[in-house]
Every structure is written in C-alpha cells, then in structure tokens.
Coordinates of C-alpha atoms and ligand atoms in Angstrom, one line a residue:
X2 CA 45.8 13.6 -18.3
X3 CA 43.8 14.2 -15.4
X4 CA 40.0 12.5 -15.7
X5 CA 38.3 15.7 -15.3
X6 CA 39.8 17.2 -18.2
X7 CA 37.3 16.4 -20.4
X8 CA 33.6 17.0 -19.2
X9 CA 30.0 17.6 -20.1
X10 CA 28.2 20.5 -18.2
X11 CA 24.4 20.2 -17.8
X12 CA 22.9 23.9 -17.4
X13 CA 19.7 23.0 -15.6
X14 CA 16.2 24.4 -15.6
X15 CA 14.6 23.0 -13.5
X16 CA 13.4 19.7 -14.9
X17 CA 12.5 16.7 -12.6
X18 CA 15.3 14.3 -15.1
X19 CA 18.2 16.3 -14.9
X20 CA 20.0 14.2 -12.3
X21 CA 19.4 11.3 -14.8
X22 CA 21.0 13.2 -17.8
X23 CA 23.9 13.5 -15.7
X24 CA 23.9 9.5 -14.0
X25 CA 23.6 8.5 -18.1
X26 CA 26.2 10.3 -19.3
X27 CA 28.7 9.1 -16.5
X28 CA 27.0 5.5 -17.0
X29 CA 29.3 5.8 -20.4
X30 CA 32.2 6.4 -18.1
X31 CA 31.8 10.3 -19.0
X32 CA 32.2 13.2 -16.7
X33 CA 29.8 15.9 -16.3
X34 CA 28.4 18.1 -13.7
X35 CA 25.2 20.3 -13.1
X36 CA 25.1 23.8 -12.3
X37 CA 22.1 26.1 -12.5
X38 CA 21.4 27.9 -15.5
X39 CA 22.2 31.4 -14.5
X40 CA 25.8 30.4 -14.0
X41 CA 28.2 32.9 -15.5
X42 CA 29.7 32.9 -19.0
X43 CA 33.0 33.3 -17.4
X44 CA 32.4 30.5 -15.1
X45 CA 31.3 28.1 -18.2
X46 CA 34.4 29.1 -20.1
X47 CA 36.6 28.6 -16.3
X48 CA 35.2 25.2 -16.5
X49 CA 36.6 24.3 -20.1
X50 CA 33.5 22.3 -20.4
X51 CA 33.8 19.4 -23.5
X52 CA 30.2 19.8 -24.5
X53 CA 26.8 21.6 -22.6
X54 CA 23.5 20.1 -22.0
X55 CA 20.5 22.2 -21.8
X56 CA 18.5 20.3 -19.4
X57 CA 14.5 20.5 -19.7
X58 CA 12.4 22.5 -17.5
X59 CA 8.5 23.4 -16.3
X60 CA 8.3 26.5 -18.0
X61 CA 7.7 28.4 -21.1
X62 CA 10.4 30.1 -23.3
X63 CA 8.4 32.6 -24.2
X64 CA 7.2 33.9 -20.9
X65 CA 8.2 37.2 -19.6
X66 CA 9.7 35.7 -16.7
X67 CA 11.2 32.2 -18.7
X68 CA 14.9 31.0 -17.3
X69 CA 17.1 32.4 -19.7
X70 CA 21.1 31.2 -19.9
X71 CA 23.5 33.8 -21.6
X72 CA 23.1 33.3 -25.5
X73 CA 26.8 34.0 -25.5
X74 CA 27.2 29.9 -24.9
X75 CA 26.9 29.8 -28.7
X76 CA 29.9 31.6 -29.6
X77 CA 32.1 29.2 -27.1
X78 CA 32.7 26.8 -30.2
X79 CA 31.3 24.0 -27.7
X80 CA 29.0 20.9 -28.9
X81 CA 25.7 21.8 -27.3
X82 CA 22.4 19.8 -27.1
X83 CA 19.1 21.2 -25.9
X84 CA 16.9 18.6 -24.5
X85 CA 13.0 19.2 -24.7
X86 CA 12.7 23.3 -23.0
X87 CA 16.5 23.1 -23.7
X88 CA 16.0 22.4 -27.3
X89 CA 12.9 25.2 -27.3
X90 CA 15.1 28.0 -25.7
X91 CA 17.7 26.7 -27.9
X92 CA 15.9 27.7 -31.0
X93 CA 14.6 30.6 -29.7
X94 CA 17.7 32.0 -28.4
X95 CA 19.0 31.3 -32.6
X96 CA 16.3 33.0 -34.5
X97 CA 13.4 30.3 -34.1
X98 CA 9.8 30.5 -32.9
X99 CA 8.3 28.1 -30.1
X100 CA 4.5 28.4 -29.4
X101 CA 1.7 26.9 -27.3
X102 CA 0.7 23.7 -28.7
X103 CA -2.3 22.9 -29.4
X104 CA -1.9 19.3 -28.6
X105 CA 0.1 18.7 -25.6
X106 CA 2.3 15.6 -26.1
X107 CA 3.2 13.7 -23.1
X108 CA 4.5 10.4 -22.5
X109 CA 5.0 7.7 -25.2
X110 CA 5.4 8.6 -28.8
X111 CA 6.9 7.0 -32.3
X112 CA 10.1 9.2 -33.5
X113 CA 10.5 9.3 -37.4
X114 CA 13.9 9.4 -37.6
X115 CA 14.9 11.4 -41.1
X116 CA 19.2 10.9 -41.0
X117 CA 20.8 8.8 -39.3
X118 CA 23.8 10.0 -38.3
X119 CA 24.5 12.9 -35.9
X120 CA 22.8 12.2 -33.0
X121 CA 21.0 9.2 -34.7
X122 CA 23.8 7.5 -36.2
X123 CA 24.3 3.8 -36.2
X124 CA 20.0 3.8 -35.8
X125 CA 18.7 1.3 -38.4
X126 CA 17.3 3.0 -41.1
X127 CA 14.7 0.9 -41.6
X128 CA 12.8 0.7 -38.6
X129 CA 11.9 4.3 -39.1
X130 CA 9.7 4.4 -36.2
X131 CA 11.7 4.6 -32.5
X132 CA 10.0 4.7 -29.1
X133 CA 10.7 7.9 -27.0
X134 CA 9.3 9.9 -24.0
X135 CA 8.2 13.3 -24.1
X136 CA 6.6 15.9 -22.2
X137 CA 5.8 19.0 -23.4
X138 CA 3.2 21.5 -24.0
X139 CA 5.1 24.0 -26.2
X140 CA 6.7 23.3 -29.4
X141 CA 9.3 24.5 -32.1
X142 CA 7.1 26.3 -34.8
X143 CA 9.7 28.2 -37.0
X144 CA 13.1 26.5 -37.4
X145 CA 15.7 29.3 -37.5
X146 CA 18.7 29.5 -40.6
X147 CA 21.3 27.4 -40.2
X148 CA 18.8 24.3 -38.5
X149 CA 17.4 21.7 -40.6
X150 CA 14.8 18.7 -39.0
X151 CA 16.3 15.2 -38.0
X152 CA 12.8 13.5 -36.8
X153 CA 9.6 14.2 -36.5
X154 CA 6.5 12.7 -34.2
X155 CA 2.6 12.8 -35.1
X156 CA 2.5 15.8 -32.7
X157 CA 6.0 17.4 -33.2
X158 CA 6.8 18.3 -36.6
X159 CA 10.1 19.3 -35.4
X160 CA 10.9 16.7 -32.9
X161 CA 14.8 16.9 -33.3
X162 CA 16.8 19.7 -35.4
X163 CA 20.5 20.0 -36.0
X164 CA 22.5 23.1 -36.7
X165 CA 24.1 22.3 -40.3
X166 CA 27.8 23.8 -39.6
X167 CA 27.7 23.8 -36.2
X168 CA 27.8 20.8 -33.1
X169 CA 24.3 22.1 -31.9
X170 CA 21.5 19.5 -31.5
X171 CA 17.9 20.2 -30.3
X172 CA 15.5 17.5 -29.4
X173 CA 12.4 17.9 -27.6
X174 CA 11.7 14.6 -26.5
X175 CA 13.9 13.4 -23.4
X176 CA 16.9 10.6 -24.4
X177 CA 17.7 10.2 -20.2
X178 CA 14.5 8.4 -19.6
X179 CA 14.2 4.6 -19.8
X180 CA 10.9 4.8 -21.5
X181 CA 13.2 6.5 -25.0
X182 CA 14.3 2.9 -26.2
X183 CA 16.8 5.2 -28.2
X184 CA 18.0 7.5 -25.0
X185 CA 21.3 5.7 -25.0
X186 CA 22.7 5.9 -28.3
X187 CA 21.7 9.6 -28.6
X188 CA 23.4 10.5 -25.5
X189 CA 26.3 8.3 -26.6
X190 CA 26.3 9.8 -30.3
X191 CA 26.3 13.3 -28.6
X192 CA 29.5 13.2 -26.2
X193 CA 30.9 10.0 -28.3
X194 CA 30.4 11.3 -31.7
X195 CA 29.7 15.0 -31.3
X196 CA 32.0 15.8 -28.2
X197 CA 34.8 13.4 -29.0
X198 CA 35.1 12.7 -25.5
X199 CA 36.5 9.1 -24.4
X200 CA 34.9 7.0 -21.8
X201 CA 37.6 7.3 -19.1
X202 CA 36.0 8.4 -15.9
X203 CA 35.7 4.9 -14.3
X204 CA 36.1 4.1 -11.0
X205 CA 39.3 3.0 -10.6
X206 CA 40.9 6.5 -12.6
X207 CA 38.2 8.2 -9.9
X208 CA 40.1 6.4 -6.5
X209 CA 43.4 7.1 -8.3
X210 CA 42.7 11.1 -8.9
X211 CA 41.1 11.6 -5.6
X212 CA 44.0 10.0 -3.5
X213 CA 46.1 12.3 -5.2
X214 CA 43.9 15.4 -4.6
X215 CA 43.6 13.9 -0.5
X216 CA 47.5 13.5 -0.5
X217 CA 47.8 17.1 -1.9
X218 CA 45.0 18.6 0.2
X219 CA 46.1 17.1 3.6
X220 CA 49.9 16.9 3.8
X221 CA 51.0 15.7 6.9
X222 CA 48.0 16.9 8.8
X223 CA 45.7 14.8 10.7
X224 CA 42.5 13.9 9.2
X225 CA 38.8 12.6 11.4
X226 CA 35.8 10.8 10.0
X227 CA 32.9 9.9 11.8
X228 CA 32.3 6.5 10.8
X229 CA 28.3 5.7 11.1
X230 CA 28.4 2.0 9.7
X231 CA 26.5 3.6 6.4
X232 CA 27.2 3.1 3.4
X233 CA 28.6 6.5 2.9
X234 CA 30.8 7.1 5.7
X235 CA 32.1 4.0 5.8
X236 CA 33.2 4.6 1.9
X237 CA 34.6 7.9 2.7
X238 CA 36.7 6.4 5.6
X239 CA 37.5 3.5 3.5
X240 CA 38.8 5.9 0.5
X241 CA 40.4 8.7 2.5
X242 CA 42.7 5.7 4.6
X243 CA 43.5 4.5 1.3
X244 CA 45.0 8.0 0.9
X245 CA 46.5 9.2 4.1
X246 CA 46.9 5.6 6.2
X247 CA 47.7 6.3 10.0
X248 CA 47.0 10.2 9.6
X249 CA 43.4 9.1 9.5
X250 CA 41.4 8.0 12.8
X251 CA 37.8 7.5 12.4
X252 CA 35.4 8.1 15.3
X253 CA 32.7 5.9 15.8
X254 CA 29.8 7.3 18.6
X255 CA 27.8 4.4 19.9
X256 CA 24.7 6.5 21.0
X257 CA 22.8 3.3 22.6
X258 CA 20.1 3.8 19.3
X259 CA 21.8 1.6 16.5
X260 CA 19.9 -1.6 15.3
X261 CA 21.7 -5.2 16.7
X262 CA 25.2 -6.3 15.4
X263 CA 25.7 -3.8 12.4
X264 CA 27.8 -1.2 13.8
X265 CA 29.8 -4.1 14.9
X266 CA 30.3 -5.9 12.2
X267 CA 31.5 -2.6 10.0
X268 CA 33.5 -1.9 13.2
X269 CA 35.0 -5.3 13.1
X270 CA 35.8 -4.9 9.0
X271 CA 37.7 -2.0 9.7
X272 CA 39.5 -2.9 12.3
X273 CA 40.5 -6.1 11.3
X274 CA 40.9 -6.5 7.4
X275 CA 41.6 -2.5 6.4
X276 CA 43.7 -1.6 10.2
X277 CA 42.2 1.6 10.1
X278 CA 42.5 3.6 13.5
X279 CA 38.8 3.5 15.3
X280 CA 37.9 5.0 18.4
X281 CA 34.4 3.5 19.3
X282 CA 33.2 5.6 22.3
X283 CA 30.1 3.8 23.7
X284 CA 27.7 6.8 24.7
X285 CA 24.4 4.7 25.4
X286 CA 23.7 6.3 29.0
X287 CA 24.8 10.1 28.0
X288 CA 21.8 9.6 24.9
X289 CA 19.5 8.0 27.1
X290 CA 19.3 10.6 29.5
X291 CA 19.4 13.3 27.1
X292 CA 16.3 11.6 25.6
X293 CA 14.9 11.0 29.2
X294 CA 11.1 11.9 29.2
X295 CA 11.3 13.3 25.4
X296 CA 8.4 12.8 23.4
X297 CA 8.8 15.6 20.9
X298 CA 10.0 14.1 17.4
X299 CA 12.1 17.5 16.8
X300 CA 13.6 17.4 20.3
X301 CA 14.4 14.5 19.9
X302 CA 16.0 15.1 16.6
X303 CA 18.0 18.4 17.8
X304 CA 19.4 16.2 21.2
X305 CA 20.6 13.3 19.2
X306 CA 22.0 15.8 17.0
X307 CA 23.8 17.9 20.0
X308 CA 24.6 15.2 22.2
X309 CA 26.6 13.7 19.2
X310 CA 28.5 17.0 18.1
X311 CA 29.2 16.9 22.2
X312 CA 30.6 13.5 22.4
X313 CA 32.6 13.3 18.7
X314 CA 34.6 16.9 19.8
X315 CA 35.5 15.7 23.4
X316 CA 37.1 12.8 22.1
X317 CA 38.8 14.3 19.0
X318 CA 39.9 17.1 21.2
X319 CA 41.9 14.0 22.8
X320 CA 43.8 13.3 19.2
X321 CA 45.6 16.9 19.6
X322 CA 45.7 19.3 16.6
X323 CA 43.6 17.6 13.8
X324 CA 42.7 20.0 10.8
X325 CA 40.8 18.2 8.8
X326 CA 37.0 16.2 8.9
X327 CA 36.3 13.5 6.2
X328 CA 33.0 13.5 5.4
X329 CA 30.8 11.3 3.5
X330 CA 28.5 14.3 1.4
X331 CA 27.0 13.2 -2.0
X332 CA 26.7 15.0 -5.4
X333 CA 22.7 15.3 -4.6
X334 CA 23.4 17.1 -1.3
X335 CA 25.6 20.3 -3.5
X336 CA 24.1 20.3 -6.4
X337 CA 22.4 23.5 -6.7
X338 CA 19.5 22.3 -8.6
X339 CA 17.0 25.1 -9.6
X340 CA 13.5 24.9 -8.2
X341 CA 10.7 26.9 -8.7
X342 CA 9.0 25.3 -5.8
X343 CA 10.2 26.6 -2.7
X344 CA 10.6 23.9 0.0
X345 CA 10.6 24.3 3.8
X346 CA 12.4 21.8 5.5
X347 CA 9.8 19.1 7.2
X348 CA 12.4 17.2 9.5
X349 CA 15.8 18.3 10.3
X350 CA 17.9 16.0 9.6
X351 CA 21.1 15.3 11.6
X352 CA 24.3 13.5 10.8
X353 CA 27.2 15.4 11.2
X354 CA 26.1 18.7 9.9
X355 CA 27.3 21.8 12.4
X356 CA 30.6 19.8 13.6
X357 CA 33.2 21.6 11.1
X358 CA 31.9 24.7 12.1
X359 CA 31.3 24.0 15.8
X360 CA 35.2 22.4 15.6
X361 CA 36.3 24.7 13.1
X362 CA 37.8 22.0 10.8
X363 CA 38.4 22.3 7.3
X364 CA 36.2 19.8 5.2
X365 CA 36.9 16.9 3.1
X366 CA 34.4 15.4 1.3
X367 CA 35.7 12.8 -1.4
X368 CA 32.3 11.1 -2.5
X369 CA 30.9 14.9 -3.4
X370 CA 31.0 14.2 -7.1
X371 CA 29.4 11.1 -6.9
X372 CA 25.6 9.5 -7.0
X373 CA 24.7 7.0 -4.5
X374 CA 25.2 4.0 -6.8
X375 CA 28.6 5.4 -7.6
X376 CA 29.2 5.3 -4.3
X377 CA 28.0 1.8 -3.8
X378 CA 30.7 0.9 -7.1
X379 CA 33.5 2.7 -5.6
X380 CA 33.1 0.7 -2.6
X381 CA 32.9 -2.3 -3.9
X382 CA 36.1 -1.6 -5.9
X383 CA 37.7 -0.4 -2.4
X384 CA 37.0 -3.9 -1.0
X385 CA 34.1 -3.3 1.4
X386 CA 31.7 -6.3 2.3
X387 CA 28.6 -6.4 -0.3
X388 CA 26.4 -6.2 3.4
X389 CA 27.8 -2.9 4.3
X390 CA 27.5 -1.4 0.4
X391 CA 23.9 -2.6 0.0
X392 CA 22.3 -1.9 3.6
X393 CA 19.4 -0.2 3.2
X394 CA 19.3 3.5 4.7
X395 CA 19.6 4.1 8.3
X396 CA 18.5 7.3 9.7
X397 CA 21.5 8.7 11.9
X398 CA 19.2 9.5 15.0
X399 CA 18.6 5.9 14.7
X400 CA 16.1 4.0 16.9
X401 CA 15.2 6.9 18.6
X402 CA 12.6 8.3 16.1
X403 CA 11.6 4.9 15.6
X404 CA 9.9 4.3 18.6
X405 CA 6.7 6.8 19.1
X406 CA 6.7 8.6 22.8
X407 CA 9.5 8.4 25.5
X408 CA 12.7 6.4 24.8
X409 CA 13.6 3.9 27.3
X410 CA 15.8 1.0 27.7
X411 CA 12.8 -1.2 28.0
X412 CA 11.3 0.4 24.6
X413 CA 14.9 -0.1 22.9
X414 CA 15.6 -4.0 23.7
X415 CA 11.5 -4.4 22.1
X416 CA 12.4 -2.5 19.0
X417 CA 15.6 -4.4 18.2
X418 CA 14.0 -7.6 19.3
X419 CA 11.4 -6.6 16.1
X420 CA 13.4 -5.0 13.9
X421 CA 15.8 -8.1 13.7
X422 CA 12.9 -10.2 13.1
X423 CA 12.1 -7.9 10.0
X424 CA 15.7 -7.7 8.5
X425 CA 16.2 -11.6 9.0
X426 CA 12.7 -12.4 7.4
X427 CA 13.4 -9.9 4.6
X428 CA 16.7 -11.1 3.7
X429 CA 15.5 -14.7 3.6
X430 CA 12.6 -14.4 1.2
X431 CA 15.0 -12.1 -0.7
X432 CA 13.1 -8.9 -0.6
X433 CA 15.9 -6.8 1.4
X434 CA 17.4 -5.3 -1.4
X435 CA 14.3 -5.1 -3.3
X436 CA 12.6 -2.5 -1.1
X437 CA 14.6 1.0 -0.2
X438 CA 14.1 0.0 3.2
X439 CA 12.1 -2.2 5.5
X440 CA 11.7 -2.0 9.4
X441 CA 9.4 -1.8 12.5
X442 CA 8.5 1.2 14.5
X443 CA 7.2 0.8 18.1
X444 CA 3.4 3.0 18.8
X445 CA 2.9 4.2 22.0
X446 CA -0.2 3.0 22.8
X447 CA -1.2 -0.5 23.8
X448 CA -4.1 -3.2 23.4
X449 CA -5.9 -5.8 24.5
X450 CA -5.2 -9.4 23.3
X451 CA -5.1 -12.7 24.5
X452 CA -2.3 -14.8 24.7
X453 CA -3.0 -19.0 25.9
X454 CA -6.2 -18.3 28.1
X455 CA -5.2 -14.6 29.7
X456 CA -6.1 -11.3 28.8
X457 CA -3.0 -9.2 28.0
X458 CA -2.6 -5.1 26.9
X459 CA 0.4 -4.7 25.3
X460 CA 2.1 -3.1 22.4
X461 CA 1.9 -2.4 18.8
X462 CA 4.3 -2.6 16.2
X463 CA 3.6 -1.3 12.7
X464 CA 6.0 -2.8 10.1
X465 CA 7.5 -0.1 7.3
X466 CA 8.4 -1.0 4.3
X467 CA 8.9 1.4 1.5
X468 CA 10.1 1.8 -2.6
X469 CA 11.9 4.4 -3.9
X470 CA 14.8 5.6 -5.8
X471 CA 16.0 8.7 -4.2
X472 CA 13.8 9.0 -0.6
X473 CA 12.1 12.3 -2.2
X474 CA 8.9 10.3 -2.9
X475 CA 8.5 6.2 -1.7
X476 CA 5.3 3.6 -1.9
X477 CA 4.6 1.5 0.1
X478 CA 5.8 -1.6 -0.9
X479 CA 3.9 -4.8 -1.9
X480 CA 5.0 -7.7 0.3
X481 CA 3.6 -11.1 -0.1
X482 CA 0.7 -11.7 2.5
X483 CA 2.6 -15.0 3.6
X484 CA 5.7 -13.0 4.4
X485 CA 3.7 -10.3 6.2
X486 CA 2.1 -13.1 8.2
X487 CA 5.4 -14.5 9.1
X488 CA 6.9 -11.3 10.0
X489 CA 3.7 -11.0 12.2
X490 CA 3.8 -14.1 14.0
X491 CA 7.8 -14.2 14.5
X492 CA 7.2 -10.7 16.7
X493 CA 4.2 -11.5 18.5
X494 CA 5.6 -14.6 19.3
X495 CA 9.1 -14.0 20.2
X496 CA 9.4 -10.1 21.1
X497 CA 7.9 -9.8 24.5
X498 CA 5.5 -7.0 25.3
X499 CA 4.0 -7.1 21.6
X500 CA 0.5 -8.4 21.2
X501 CA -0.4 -7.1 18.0
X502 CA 0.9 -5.8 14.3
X503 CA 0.0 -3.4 11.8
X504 CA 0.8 -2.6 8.6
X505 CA 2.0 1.1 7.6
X506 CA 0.2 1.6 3.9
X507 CA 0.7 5.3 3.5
X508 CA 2.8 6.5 0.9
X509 CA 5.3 9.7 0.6
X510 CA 4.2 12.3 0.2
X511 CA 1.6 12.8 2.0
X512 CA 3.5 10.7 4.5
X513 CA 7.3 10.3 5.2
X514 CA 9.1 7.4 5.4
X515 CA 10.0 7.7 9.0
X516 CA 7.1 8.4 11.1
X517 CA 9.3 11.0 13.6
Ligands
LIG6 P1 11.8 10.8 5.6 O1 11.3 10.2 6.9 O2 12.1 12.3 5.7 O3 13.1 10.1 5.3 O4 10.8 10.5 4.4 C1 13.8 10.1 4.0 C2 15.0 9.3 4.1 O5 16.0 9.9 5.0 C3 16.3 9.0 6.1 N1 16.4 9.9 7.3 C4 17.6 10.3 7.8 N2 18.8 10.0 7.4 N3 19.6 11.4 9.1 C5 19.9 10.5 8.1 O6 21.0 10.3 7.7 C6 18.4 11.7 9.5 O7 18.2 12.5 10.5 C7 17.3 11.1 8.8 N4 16.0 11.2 9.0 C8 15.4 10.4 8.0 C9 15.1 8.0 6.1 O8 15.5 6.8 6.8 C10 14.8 7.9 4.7 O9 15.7 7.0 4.0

C-alpha cells in the first residue's frame, strides 16, 4: 500500500492556523494536504481524499461575497469536519442559520462537553468543563435536521454539532491551537475514529516512497543539486543520493559571502562519510567584483542572484547532458494558501529560483510535501550531523546584505570576525537554538571612541537576534544583559576596526529580519 493512499484534505479559507491543522494531523503520522477552497469537485474526488477539513477563515458565511466550496462535498460519502467558519458554512451549506453575534468570543473559553464519543470520545465525563480557543464573531443560530449539539460554551450555544447518520462534525472553536487543551484528541478522534485512517505516514515509509518515486522519475538520467550548506539543500542532496548514488553531483558555489567554516564542514560531511560527488567551485573574486562599488540592497540581491545562476550553469554545462535539478522547495513555498490580503513582494529573494528555466532542466523537489521540522526529522533519520539540521537560517545572498554600503574584502574579514564571536557566544550560554537566528550586521558609518589613551573613529556593529516560528513575523529576542555585554566586549575587543555595538530592538513587521 503506498502511504499516500489514505489522506485528509484541508479545503482552506483563509485562516491564519491552517498550516497547523495540517502539521497536527501529520504529527499523528497522518497524511493530508491543503488546497484552496475553490478547488474542483472533480479534483477532490481525483484525490480519493480519506476525510476533508474545512479550515477556518476571516470572513462571514453570510456575506454576498463569502468563500463558498461546492456543497456537492456532502454527497462524496467522505468524513468531514468544519472547524470554526468551516463548521458555520458547514451548517449553512445543510439547512442551518449562522448570524452576527452579539458577543464576539475570542480567545480562551470552557467547552461543556454533552457526549463523549464522536469527536469527544475517551474525554472524561466528569470534568465537564475543557479548555479551548476560539475566535469568532459569528455563530451557529439554527441547527439544521439531521445535526444535534455535542458542547456548548457561555457564548456559543452550539459550540460543536454532529450530523446523526452521517461522519460530519462541526465545531467552532479551533482543536489545532495549543491553547485547546483538548485539540489533540479531537483531531485524533476525527481521522482515528471517524476516518479510520492508521498512523502510517512516518518518516521512514516517507524516505522509502520517495526513493521509489526518484528511481522512477529519473531512470538513468543525470540528476544536479545545488548544495548551500542549509538545512534544506543539504537534505534534498542527502535524500535524492540515497536514491540515484553516482547519477547525482551536487554543486556547491563558494561566492566569497558564506560565514567561517560552515560550508566546510557540510562540505566535508558529504564528501567524506555519504561519498556523494561535490564540485565546490570557489567564486569569491567573480562575486566581489560583481558587487564592486554596490550599495543598492536590491542590486545587490539581483547580482548575487545572476552571478550565481552564471557560475552553477558554466560548471554543470561541464557534466554533459544532465536533465534533472534537485531542489530543496518546502510544502509552505506551493501551497496555494488563500489570502485576502494581497502581498507585494518586499525583498526578492534568491536561491536558486530562475536556474530550471534559465537551464531548462526538469525539477525535482523531494522535500515539497514536507514542513520545515519534517525536514529537520527526515534528516536526522538520513544521518546528517544534528549542526547542519539545527543551524539557524542563512540568507543565500549571504554576508553580502549583511554588511550596509559597499562590499569589500576588508568589510568581509570584519563581519566574519563578529559574526563568529556571536555564534560561539550563543552556542555557549545555550541560546542558539533558542532564537530563529542570531548574528551581526556591519553599519556603514563610523564613530569616535577611545581605545588605551587615543582617539579612534571606527565601526559599528549592531547585533540581530530574532524569535519566530515561520520568518513571516519575528521579535526581537530577549538576551540576558550579561550575554549582550560579553558578546560586546569579545567584538570590540578582538574584531579590529569595531569601536562600538548596538543592539537591533525592532521587531517584524514593521522591520525585517535582515536589514538589506
Ligand atoms: P526578512 O529579512 O525578509 O527574512 O525578514 C526572512 C527570512 O528569510 C531569510 N532570507 C533569505 N533566505 N534567500 C534565503 O534563502 C534570501 O535571499 C533571503 N533573504 C532573507 C532571512 O534570513 C530570514 O530567515
């Protein structure tokens, strides 16, 4: 049986937690996938899906305009829960009524659980009252035939409903929060108990399938990777030799901008313990002149960006006929997540976007299914070093939108110098993997200290260090003042040129995390 055979689709609309519905549900070794709600009825049935989640969402089901999926998704005989404006449309779509409340309920609130099975089984019965999270300004007025309440909350009188003959569930508070002490067994209950699906989709079934599906895919063609030293890259490469051995050679650009020793030691790793084929082409001039008497954070960006597509097709052009580019794109990179706040793009971002077109190469892209900590797992399971699985990000234009102004050699060796004084001193006091990421950025200005009894004018370095879960928004975080003061003194003291340091305290957004 292959392990996508049985899976939970999430229709979403729009609702900031419908990545988590999907990272719970495979946390119970489930698969499931999101796709916007206007996908097709014949695409749903296509998919075979085991059960459908109707994710939550920022509007109203009774506006004019409101997201509707087909209604037709009842007849499919499928399990289906509705979770908060997935329950709402849900009953409305069924016969029910949902209205403006006159009480908006968000946050907290005690569930009065009526039955407990269904959804609630295995709940004591007892402790009537369970914590969950809601968030909602409409609710379910007139429950339609066929549905009879399962809880209820001081504001929601009809805070979970369940179809009597059929696997439908509504609830209108949201189980994929952490905040809904009871998230877990409801999810579980639903795909578990209501779905009958079995918790299969780890991560060694995943390597197993996806091997196979390379080995199909590929034949005997040649296959290239562009190996960063990232987490994700260096994963894909990892997986994808796994599959096709010597067909795969991995390309690694040194573009003169990478922090001190870390492409090196992933290099090493690979070359050493896995005997995968690297070509390491050191580029550190070619980048430098590109960037020569640059100050423009977007031309900046679009060089590193060029020159790299440059260098990584001369030298597979070397390899002969290759067909194939492994690359190292995540589920939160295809999902087509609905928004009803259109974004412009405020940095462009360049890894190795434009190099399958540019090379006309066909793509593979093994990790596309998977969240980043699934990633992280599946490396670990592949045998990579835990320093290579839990580095923090590393933006692929590298140093070079790390120091503010021109970049020079000169500006380089002082930003390494400080940003290995900021890794070493965050790994000691043990905060590296508690922040999302942690380093210095060079200013380009300079000012007056004084250093034993002379005057000097030198340069600032503002230390970054940020929280987050997903990059979108980040804090800054709180570092103990005795670490910030050792950070400080290790750069003044030991990274020539630097006379002073500041600390970044903006958060994102307004801000971003990098400051080019
Ligand atoms: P910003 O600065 O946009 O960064 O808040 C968000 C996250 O993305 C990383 N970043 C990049 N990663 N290529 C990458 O692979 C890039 O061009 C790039 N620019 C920013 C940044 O380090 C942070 O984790």
């Amino acid at each position: 049986m292959n392990i996508h055979d049985e899976k939970i689709l999430i229709l979403d609309f729009g609702s900031q937690t419908t990545q988590l519905i999907a990272r719970r549900i495979r946390e119970q070794k489930v698969y499931c996938e999101i796709h916007p709600y206007t996908t097709a009825l014949a695409t749903i049935k296509a998919m075979h899906p085991t059960g459908i989640v109707l994710s939550g969402g920022p509007r109203s089901v009774y506006d004019n305009d409101a997201p509707l999926s087909d209604p037709a998704i009842f007849d499919l005989g499928v399990p289906i829960l509705g979770i908060c404006y997935g329950a709402q449309l849900m009953i409305q779509q069924l016969g029910g009524k949902v209205e403006q409340a006159t009480k908006r309920e968000f946050g907290k609130a005690d569930l009065s659980v009526q039955y407990t099975e269904g959804i609630f089984a295995g709940l004591a019965t007892d402790a009537i009252h369970h914590q969950v999270w809601m968030s909602h300004g409409d609710r379910i007025e007139v429950v339609p035939a066929g549905f009879e309440v399962t809880a209820t909350s001081d504001h929601s009188p009809n805070a979970a409903l369940r179809h009597t003959t059929k696997p439908f569930v509504a609830v209108q508070f949201h189980p994929e929060v952490i905040h809904t002490l009871i998230g877990t067994d409801v999810l579980r209950n639903f795909i578990f108990g209501i779905c009958n699906c079995s918790p299969r989709w780890t991560m060694s079934s995943f390597i197993e399938s996806t091997i196979q599906e390379i080995r199909g895919k590929v034949g005997p063609s040649k296959v290239i990777c562009a190996l960063s030293g990232g987490v994700d890259s260096s994963v894909t490469a990892a997986l994808v030799h796994r599959a096709i051995g010597d067909q795969l050679t991995c390309i690694y650009v040194n573009n003169g901008l990478m922090r001190i020793g870390e492409s090196e030691a992933i290099l090493r790793f690979f070359r050493e313990k896995s005997k995968l084929k690297v070509i390491d082409v050191n580029a550190t001039d070619f980048f430098l002149s590109e960037l020569d008497g640059i100050v423009d954070p977007e031309v900046k960006r679009k060089r590193i960006g060029l020159g790299f597509i440059k260098i990584f097709e001369e030298e597979a052009t070397k390899l002969g006929e290759v067909n194939y580019l492994a690359q190292g794109t995540l589920y939160p990179d295809v999902i087509e997540s609905v928004s009803f706040m259109g974004e412009a793009p405020i940095k462009s971002h360049h890894n190795v976007g434009g190099l399958p077109e540019v090379m006309k190469l066909e793509l593979i892209e093994p990790l596309r299914e998977l969240f980043k900590d699934e990633v992280r797992l599946l490396g670990l399971e592949l045998g990579l070093p835990e320093e290579a699985i839990y580095r923090q990000p590393f933006p692929g234009p590298g140093l070079g939108i790390r120091i503010m102004g021109e970049v020079t050699k000169q500006r380089l060796d002082i930003i390494r110098q400080a940003d290995v004084i900021v890794l070493e001193e965050m790994k000691k006091s043990g905060w590296y993997r508690k922040v999302w990421q942690s380093f210095a950025v060079l200013l380009p200005i300079q000012t007056v200290g004084v250093m034993g009894d002379g005057r000097t004018y030198e340069n600032v370095i503002a230390l970054r260090s940020v929280d987050s879960k997903d990059a979108m928004t980040a804090d800054w975080s709180k570092l103990p003042y005795e670490l910030l003061g050792t950070i400080s003194n290790r750069i003044i003291n030991e990274v020539r040129g630097v006379n002073r340091v500041v600390l970044d305290i903006s958060s994102k957004p307004p801000a971003t995390i990098e400051w080019e």
